[in-house]
mmCIF file of C-alpha atoms and ligand atoms in Angstrom:
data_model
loop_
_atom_site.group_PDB
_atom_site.id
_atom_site.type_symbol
_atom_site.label_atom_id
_atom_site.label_comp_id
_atom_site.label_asym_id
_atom_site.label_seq_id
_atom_site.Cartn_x
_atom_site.Cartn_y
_atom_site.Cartn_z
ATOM 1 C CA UNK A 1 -151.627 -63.598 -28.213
ATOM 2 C CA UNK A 2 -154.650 -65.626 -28.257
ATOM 3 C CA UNK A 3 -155.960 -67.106 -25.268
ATOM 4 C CA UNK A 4 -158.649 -70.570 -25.085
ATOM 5 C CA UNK A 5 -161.635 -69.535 -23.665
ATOM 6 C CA UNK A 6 -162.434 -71.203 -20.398
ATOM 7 C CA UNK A 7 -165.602 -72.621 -21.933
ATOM 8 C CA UNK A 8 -164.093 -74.872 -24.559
ATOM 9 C CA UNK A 9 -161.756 -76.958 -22.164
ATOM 10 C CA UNK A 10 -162.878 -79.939 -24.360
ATOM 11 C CA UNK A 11 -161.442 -78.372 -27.364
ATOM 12 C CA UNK A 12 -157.618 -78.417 -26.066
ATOM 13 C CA UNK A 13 -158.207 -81.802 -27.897
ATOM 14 C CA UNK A 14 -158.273 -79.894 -30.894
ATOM 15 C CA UNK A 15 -154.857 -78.239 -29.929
ATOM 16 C CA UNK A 16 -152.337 -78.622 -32.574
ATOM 17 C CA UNK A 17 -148.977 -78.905 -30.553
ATOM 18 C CA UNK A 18 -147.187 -82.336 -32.657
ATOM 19 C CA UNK A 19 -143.770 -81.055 -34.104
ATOM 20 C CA UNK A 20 -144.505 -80.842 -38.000
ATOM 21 C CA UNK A 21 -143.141 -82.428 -40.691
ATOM 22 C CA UNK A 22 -143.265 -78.686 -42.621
ATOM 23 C CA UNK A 23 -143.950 -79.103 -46.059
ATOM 24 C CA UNK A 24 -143.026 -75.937 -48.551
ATOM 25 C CA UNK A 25 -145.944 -75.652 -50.479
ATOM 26 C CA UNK A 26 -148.916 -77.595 -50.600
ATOM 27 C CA UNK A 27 -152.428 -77.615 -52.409
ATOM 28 C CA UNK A 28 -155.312 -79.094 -51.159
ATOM 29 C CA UNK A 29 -158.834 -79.244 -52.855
ATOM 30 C CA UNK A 30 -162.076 -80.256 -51.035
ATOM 31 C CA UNK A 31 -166.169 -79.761 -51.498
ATOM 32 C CA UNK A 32 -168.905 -79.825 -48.836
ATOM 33 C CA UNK A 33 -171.892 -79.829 -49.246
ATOM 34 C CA UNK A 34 -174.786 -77.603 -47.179
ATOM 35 C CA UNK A 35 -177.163 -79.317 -45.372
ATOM 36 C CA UNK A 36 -180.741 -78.209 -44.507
ATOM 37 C CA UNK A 37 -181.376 -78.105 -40.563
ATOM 38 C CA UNK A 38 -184.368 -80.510 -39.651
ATOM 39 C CA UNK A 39 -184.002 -79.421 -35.822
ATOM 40 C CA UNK A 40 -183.093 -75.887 -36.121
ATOM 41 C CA UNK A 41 -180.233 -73.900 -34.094
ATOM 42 C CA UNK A 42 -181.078 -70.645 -33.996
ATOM 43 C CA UNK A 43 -179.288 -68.808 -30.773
ATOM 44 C CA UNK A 44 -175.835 -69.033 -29.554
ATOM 45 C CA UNK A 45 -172.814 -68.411 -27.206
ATOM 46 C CA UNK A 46 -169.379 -67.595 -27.285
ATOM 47 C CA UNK A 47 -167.485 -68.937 -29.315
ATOM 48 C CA UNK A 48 -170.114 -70.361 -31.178
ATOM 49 C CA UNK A 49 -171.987 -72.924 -28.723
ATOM 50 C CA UNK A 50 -175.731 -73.626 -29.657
ATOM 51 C CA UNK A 51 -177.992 -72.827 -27.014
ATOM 52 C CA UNK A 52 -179.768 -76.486 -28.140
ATOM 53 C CA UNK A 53 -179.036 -79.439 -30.336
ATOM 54 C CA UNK A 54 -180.082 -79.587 -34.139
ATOM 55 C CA UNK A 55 -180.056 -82.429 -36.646
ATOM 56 C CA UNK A 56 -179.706 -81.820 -40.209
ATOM 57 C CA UNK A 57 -179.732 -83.526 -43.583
ATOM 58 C CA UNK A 58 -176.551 -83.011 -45.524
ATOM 59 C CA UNK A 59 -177.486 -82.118 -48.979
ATOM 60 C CA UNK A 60 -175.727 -83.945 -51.925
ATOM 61 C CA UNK A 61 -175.557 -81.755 -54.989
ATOM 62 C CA UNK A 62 -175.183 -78.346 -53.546
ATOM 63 C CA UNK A 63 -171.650 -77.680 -52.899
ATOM 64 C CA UNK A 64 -168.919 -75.386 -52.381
ATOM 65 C CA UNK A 65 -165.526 -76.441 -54.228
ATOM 66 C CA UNK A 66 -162.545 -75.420 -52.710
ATOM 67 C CA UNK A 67 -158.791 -75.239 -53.286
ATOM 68 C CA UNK A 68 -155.886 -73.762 -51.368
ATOM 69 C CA UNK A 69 -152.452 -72.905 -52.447
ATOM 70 C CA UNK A 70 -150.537 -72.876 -49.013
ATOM 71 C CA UNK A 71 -147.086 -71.256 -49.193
ATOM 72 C CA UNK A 72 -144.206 -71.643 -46.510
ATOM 73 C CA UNK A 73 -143.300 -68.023 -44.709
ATOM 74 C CA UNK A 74 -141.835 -66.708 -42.029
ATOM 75 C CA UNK A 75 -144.161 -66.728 -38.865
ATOM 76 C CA UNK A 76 -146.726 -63.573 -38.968
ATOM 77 C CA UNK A 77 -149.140 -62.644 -36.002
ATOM 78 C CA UNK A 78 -152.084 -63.148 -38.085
ATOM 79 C CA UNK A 79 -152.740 -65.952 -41.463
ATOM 80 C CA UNK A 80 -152.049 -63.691 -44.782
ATOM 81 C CA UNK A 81 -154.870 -64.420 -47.255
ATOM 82 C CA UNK A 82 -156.462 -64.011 -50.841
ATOM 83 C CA UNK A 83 -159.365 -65.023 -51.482
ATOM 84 C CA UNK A 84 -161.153 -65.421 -55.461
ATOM 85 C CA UNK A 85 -164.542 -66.552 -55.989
ATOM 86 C CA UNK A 86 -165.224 -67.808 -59.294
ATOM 87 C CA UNK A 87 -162.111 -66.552 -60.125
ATOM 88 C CA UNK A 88 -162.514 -62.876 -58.552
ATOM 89 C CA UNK A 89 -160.635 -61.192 -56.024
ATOM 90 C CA UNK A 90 -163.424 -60.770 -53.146
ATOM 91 C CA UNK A 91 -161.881 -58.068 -50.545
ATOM 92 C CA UNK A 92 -165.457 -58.195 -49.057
ATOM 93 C CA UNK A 93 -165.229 -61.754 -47.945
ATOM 94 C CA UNK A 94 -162.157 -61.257 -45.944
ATOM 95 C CA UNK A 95 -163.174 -59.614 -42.711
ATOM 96 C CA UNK A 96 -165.320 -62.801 -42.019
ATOM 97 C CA UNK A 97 -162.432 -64.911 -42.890
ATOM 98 C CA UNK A 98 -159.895 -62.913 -41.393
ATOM 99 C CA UNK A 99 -162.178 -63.332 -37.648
ATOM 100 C CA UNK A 100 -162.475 -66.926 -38.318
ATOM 101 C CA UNK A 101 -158.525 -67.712 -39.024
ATOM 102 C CA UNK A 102 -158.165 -65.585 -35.356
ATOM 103 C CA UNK A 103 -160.821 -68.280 -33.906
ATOM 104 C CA UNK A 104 -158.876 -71.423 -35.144
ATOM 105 C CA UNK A 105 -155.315 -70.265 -34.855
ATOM 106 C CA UNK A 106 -155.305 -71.993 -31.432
ATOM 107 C CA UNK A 107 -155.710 -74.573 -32.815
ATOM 108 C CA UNK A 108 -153.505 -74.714 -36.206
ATOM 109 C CA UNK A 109 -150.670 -72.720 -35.075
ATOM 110 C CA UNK A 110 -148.767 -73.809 -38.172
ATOM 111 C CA UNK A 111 -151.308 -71.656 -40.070
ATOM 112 C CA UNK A 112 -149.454 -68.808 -39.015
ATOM 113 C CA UNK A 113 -146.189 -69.792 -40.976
ATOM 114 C CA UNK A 114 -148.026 -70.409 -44.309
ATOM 115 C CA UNK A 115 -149.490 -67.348 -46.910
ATOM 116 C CA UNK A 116 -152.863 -69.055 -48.516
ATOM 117 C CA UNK A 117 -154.320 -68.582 -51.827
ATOM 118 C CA UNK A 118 -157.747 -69.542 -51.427
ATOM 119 C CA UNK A 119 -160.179 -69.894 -54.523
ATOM 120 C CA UNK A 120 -163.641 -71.130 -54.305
ATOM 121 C CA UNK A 121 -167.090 -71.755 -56.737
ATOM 122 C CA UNK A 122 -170.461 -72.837 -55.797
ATOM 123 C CA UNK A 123 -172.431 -75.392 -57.574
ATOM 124 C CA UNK A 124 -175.427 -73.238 -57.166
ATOM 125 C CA UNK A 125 -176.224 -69.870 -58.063
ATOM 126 C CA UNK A 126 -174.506 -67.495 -55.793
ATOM 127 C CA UNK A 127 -177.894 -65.161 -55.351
ATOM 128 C CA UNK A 128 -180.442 -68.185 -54.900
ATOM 129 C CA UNK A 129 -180.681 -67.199 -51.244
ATOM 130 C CA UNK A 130 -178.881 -70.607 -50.421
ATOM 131 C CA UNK A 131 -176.729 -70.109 -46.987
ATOM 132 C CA UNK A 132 -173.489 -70.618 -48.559
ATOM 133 C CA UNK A 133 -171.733 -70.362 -45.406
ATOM 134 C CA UNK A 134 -171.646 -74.038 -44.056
ATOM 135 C CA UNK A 135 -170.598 -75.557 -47.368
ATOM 136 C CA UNK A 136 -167.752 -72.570 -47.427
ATOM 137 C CA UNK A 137 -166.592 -72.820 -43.901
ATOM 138 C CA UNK A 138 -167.070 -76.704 -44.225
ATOM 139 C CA UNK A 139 -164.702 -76.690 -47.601
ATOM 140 C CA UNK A 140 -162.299 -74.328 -46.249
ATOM 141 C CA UNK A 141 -161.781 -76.481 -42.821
ATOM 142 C CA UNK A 142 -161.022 -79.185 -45.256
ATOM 143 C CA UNK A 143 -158.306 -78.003 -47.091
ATOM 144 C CA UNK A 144 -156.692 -76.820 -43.588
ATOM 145 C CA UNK A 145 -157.141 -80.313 -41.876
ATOM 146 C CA UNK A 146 -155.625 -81.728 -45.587
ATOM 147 C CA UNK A 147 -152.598 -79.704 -44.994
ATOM 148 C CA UNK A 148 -152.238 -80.503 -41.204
ATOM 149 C CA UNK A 149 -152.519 -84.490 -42.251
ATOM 150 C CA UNK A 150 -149.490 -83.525 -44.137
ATOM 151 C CA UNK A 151 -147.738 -82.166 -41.261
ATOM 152 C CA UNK A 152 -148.867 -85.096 -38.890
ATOM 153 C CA UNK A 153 -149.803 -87.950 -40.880
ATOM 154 C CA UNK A 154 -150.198 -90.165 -37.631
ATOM 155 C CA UNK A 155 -153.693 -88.716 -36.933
ATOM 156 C CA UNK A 156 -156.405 -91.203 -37.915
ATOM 157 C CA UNK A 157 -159.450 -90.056 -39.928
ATOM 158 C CA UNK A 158 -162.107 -89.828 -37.347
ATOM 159 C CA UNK A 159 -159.884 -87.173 -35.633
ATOM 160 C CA UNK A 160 -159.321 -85.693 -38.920
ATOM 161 C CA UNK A 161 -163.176 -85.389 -39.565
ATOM 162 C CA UNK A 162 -163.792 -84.370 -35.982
ATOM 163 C CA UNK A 163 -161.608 -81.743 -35.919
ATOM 164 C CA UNK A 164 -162.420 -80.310 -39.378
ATOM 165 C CA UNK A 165 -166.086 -80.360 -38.100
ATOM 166 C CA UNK A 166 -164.477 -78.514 -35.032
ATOM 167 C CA UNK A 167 -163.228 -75.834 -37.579
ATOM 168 C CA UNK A 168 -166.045 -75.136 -39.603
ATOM 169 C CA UNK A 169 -167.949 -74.543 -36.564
ATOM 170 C CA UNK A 170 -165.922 -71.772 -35.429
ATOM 171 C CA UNK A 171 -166.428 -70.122 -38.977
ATOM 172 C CA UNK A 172 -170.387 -70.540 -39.052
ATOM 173 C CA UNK A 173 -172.013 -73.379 -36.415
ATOM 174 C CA UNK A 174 -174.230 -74.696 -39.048
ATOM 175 C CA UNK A 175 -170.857 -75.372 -40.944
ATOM 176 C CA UNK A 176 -170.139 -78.101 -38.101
ATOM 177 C CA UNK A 177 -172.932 -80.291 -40.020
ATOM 178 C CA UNK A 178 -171.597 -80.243 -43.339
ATOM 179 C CA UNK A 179 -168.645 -82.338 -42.987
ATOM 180 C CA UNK A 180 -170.416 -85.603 -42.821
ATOM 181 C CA UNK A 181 -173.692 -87.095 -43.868
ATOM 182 C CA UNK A 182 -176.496 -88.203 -44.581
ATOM 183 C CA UNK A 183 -177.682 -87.110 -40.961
ATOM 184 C CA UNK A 184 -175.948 -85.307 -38.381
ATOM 185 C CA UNK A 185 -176.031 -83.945 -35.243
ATOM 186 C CA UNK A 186 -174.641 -81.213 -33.683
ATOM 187 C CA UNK A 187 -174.867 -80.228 -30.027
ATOM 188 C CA UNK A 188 -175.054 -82.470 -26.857
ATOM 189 C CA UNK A 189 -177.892 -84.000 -26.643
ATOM 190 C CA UNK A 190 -178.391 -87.700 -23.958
ATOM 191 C CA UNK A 191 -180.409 -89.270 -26.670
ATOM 192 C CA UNK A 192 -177.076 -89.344 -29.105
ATOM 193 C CA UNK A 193 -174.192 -89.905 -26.296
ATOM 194 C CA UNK A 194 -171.259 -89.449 -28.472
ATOM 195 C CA UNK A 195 -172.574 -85.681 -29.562
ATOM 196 C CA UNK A 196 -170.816 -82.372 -28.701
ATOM 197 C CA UNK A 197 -171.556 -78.616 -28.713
ATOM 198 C CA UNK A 198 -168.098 -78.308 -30.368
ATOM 199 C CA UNK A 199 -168.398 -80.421 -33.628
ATOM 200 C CA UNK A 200 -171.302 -82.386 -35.745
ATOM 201 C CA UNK A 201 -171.645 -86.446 -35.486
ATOM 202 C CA UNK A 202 -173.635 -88.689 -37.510
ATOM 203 C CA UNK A 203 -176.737 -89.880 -36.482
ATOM 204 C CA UNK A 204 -176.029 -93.822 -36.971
ATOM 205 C CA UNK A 205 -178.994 -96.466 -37.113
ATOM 206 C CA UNK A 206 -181.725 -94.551 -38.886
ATOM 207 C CA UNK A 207 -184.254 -96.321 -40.531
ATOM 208 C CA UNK A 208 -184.351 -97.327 -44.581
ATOM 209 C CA UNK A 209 -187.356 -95.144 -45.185
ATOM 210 C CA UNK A 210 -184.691 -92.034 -44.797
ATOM 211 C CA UNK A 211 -182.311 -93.559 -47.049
ATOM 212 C CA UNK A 212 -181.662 -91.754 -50.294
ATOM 213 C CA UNK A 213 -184.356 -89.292 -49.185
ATOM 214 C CA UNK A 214 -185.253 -86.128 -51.378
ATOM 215 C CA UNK A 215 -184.713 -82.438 -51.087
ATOM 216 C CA UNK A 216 -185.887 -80.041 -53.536
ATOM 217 C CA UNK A 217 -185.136 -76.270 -52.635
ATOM 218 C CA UNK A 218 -187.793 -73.907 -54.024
ATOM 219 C CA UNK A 219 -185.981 -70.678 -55.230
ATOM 220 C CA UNK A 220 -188.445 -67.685 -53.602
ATOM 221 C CA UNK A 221 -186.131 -65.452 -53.468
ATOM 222 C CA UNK A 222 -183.123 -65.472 -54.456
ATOM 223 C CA UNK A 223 -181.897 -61.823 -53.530
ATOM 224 C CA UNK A 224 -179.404 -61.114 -50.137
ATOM 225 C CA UNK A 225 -181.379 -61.530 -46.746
ATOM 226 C CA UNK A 226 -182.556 -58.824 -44.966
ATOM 227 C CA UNK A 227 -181.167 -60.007 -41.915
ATOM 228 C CA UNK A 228 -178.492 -62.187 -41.353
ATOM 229 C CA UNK A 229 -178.287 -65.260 -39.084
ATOM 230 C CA UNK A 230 -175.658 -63.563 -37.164
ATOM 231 C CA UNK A 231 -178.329 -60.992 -35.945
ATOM 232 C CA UNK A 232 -180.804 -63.514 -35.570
ATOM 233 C CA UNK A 233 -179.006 -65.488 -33.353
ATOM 234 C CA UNK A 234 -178.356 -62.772 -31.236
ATOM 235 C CA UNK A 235 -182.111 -61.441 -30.854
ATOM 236 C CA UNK A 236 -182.576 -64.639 -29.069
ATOM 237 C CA UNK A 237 -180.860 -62.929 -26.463
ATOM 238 C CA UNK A 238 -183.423 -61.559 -24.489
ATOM 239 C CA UNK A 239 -185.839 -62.912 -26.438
ATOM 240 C CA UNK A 240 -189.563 -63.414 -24.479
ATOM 241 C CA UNK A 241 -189.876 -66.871 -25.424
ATOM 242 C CA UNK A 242 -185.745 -68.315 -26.089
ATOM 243 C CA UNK A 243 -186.230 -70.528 -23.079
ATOM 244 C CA UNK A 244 -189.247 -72.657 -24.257
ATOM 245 C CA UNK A 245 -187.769 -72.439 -27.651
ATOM 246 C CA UNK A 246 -184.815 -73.802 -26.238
ATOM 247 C CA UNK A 247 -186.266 -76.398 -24.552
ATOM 248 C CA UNK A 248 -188.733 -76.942 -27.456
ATOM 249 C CA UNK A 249 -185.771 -77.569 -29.629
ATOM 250 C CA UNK A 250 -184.148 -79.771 -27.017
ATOM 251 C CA UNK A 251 -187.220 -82.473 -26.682
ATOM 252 C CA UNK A 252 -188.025 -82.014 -30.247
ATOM 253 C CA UNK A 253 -184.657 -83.317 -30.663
ATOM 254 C CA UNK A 254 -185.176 -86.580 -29.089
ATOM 255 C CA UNK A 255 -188.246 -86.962 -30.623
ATOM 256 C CA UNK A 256 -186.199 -86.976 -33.888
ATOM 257 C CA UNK A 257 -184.226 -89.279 -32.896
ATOM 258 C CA UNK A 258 -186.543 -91.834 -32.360
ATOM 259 C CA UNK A 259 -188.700 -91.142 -35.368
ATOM 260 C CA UNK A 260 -185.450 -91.600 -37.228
ATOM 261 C CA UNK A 261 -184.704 -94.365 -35.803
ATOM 262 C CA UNK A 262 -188.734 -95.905 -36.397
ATOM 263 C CA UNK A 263 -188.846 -94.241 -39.851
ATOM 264 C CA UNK A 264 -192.144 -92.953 -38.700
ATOM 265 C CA UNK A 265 -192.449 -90.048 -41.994
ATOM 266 C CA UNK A 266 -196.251 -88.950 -40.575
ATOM 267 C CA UNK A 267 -194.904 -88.154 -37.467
ATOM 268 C CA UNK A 268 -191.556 -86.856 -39.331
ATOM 269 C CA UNK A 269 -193.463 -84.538 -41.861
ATOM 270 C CA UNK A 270 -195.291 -83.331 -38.037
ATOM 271 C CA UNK A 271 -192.365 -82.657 -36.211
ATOM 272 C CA UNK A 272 -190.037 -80.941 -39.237
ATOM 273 C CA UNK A 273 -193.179 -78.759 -40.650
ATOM 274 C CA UNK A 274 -193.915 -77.207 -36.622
ATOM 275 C CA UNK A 275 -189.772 -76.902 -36.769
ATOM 276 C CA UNK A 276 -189.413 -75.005 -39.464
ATOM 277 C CA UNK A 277 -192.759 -72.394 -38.370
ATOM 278 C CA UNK A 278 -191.317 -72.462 -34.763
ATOM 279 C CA UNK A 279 -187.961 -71.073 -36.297
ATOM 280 C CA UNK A 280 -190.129 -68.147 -38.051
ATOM 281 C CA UNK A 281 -192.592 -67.669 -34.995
ATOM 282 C CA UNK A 282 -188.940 -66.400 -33.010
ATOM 283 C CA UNK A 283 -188.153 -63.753 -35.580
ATOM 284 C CA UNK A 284 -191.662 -62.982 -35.407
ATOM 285 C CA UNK A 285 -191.880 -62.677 -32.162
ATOM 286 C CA UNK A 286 -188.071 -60.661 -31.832
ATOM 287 C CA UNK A 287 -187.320 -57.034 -30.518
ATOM 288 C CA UNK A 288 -186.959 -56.008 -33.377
ATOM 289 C CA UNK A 289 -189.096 -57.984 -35.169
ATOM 290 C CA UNK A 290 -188.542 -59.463 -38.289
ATOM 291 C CA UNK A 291 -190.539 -61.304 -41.672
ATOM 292 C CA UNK A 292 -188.129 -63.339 -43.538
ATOM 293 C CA UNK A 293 -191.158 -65.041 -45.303
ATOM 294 C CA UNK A 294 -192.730 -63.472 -48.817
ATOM 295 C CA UNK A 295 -195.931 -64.191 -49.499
ATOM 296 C CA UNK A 296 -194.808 -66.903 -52.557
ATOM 297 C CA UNK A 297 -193.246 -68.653 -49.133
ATOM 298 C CA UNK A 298 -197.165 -69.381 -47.723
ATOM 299 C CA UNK A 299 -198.576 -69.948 -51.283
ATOM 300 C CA UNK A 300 -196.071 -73.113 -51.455
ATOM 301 C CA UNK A 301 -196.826 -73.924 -47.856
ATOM 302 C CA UNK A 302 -200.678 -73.927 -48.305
ATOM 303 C CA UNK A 303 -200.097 -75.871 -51.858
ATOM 304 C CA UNK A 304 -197.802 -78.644 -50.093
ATOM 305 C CA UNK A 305 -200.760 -79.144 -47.535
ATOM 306 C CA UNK A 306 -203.309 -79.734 -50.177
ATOM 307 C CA UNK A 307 -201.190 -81.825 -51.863
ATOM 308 C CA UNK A 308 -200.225 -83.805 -48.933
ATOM 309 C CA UNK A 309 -204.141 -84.186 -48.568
ATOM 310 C CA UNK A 310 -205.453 -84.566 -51.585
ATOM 311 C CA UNK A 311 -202.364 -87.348 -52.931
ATOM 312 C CA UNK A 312 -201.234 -88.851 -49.802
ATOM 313 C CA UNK A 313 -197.994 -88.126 -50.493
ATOM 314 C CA UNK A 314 -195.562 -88.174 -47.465
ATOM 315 C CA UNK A 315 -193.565 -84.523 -48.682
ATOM 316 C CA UNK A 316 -192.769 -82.064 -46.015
ATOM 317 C CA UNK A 317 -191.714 -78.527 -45.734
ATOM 318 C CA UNK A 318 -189.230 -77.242 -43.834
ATOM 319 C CA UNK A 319 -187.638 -73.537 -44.239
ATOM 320 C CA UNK A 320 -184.206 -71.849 -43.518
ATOM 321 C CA UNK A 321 -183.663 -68.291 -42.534
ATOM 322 C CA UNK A 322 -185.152 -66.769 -45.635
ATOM 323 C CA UNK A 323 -188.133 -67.401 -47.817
ATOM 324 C CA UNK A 324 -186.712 -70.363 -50.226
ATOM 325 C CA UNK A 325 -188.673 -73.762 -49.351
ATOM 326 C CA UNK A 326 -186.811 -76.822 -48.834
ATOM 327 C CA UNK A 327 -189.248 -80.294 -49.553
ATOM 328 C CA UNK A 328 -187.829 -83.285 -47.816
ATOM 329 C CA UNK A 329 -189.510 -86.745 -49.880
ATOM 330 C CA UNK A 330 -188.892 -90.433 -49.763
ATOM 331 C CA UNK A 331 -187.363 -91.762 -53.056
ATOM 332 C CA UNK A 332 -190.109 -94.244 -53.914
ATOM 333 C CA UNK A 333 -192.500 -90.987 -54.792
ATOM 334 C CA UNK A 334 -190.021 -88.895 -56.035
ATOM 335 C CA UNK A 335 -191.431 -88.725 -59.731
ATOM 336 C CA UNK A 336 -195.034 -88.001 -58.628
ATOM 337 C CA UNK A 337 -193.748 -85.305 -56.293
ATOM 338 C CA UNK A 338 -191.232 -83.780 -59.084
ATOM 339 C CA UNK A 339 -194.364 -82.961 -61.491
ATOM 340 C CA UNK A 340 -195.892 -81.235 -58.419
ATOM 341 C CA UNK A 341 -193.250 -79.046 -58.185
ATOM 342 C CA UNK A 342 -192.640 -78.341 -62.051
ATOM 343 C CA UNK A 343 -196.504 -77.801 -62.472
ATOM 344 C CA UNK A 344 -197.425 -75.832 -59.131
ATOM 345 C CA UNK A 345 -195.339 -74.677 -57.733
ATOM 346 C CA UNK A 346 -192.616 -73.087 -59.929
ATOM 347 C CA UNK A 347 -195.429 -70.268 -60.282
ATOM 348 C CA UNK A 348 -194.496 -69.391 -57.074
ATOM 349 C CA UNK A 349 -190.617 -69.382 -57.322
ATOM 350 C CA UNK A 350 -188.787 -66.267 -58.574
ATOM 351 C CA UNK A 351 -187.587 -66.827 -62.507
ATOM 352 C CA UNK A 352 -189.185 -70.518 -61.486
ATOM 353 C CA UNK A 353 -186.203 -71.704 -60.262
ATOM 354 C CA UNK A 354 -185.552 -74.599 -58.050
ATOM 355 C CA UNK A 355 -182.942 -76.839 -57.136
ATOM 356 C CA UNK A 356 -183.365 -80.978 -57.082
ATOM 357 C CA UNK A 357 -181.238 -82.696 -54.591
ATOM 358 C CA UNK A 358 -181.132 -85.523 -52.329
ATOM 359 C CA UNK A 359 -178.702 -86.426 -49.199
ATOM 360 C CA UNK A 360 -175.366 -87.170 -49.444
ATOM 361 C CA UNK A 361 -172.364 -88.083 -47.524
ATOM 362 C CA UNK A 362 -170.620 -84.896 -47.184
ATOM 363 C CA UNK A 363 -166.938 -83.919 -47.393
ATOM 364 C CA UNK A 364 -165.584 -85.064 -51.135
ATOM 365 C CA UNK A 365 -161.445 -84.705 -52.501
ATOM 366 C CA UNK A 366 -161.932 -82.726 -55.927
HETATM 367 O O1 PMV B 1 -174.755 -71.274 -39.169
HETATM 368 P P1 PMV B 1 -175.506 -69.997 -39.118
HETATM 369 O O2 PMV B 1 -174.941 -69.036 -38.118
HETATM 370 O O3 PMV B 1 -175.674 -69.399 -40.488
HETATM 371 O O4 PMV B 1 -176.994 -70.303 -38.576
HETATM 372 C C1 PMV B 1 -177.861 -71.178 -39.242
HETATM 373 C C2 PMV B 1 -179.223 -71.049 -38.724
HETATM 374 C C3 PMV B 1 -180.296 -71.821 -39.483
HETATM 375 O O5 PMV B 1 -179.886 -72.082 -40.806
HETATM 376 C C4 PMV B 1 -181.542 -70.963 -39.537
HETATM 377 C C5 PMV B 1 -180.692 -73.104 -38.798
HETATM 378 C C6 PMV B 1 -179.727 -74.245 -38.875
HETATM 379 O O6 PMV B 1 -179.682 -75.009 -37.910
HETATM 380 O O7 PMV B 1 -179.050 -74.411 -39.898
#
């Protein structure tokens, strides 16, 4: 039996309780993207509630594909799986799967009366270091909310969006970002009035400086991290400074907003760079501690600030949980700041690989 928590009374909206139009098999295919955080969440509540908003930019060519064999059963207490990556049985992905199909069930009963054959690729290298989680849970909420469109084809698509964001949130909360794009929110916040802890939004009205805007990801290291986000969000429990950071987070949010909104990139490039160190300062600063950065991390850092000086070239830096870079560059100097990368800074990147992108729109049918 599972039970709503008390928390998410909001998400009975999300509450799957139409009689279906059962289908006996069905295959759905879908890719999201990931998407870089701009505003970072880093702490969290049951069942995955940020403890403050973050805005993110949803990436364009980095992708997980997905498809999903669903196959009519008999009821079971549980969702019966496989799962194949790149065409490989991976046993070692299902305990996180098999926890996030116990989240959702609440909310896709119907899930219980199918057997799913689930495979899925990347478009980038497994091992760069790239948080494949938010594309995966994004892709994999997809396919579900493809099959339940099936089973209710009355809802309308903004339901169907919300709810998949819903989804992918309860699978990994920076998957709640990767459904739409090119910049969404996630997490209530007064300055965006239609947001919500439980599922992303686009932030609407932005300024045309941030349109087609740049992301290059600069491959550090591209080995598993030595701790994961799950951890990291907990050490914020307890954690000496979580309340300023939280509040930190919240009025850097609004100040994003409005830069957004003013396509102000100095103050942008200000606000995203002390982001992305702020994140780092809190594992710094943990019980136990903990250095995600490598020294080829700083190198690039220091480089982009010399560049920024020396050129006057509006790139930023802004950094995930782990030591790859992510640069975030209007389109108009996107040639310029490409040569920077391929001359100084693949030193710096492991086998000197990096990754061009740009934003995108997010969810895509395969
Ligand atoms: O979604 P998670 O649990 O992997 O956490 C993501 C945390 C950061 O990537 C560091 C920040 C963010 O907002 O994406």
């Amino acid at each position: 039996m599972y039970y709503l928590c008390p928390l998410m009374k909001d998400s009975q909206f999300f509450v799957f309780n139409n009689s279906p139009e059962w289908v006996e098999t069905y295959r759905a295919q879908r890719s999201a993207p990931s998407n870089i955080a701009l505003v970072k969440y880093w702490g969290k509540e049951d069942p995955q509630i940020p403890k403050n908003p973050s805005v993110s930019f949803t990436l364009d060519q980095c992708r997980t594909h997905t498809q999903v064999n669903f196959q009519k059963q008999n009821k079971h207490e549980e969702v019966p799986f496989e799962i194949y990556f790149d065409g490989v049985p991976k046993p070692e992905f299902k305990p996180k799967l098999q926890s996030f199909f116990k989240r959702i069930l609440p909310y896709v009963s119907y899930l219980s009366e199918y057997n799913l054959h689930i495979e899925t690729h990347n478009t980038f290298p497994h091992s760069s270091g790239i948080a494949s989680s938010a594309s995966a849970m994004a892709a994999l909420a997809a396919c579900i909310m493809d099959l339940e469109m099936q089973l209710d084809p009355s809802q309308s698509l903004d339901y169907s969006l919300q709810k998949t964001s819903f989804l992918a949130r309860l699978g990994s909360g920076s998957a709640a970002r990767s459904v739409q794009g090119p910049i969404v929110g996630w997490g209530q916040h007064p300055k965006t009035p239609k947001s919500s802890d439980l599922y992303g939004v686009t932030i609407d009205n932005t300024h045309a400086a941030f349109n087609n805007y740049c992301v290059a990801i600069l491959l550090v290291d591209q080995g598993q991290k030595a701790v994961s986000s799950t951890l990291g969000h907990c050490l914020m429990e307890g954690h000496p400074f979580a309340s300023q950071r939280f509040d930190q987070a919240r009025d850097h949010y609004a100040q994003l907003i409005d830069i957004l909104s003013q396509g102000d990139l100095e103050r942008f490039i200000k606000l995203v760079e002390k982001e992305a160190l702020c994140l780092h300062a809190m594992m710094l600063t943990s019980d136990p501690q903990f250095v995600l950065m490598k020294p080829n991390t700083l190198q690039i850092l220091q480089s982009v600030w010399e560049y920024r000086k020396n050129t006057g070239n509006l790139v930023a830096f802004t950094l995930d949980a782990g030591a790859n870079v992510h640069l975030l560059y209007p389109d108009n100097i996107r040639k310029a700041v490409q040569s920077f990368i391929e001359s100084e800074l693949t030193p710096f990147c492991q086998n000197g690989a990096f990754i061009h992108d740009r934003v995108g729109v997010g969810l895509k049918k395969m």
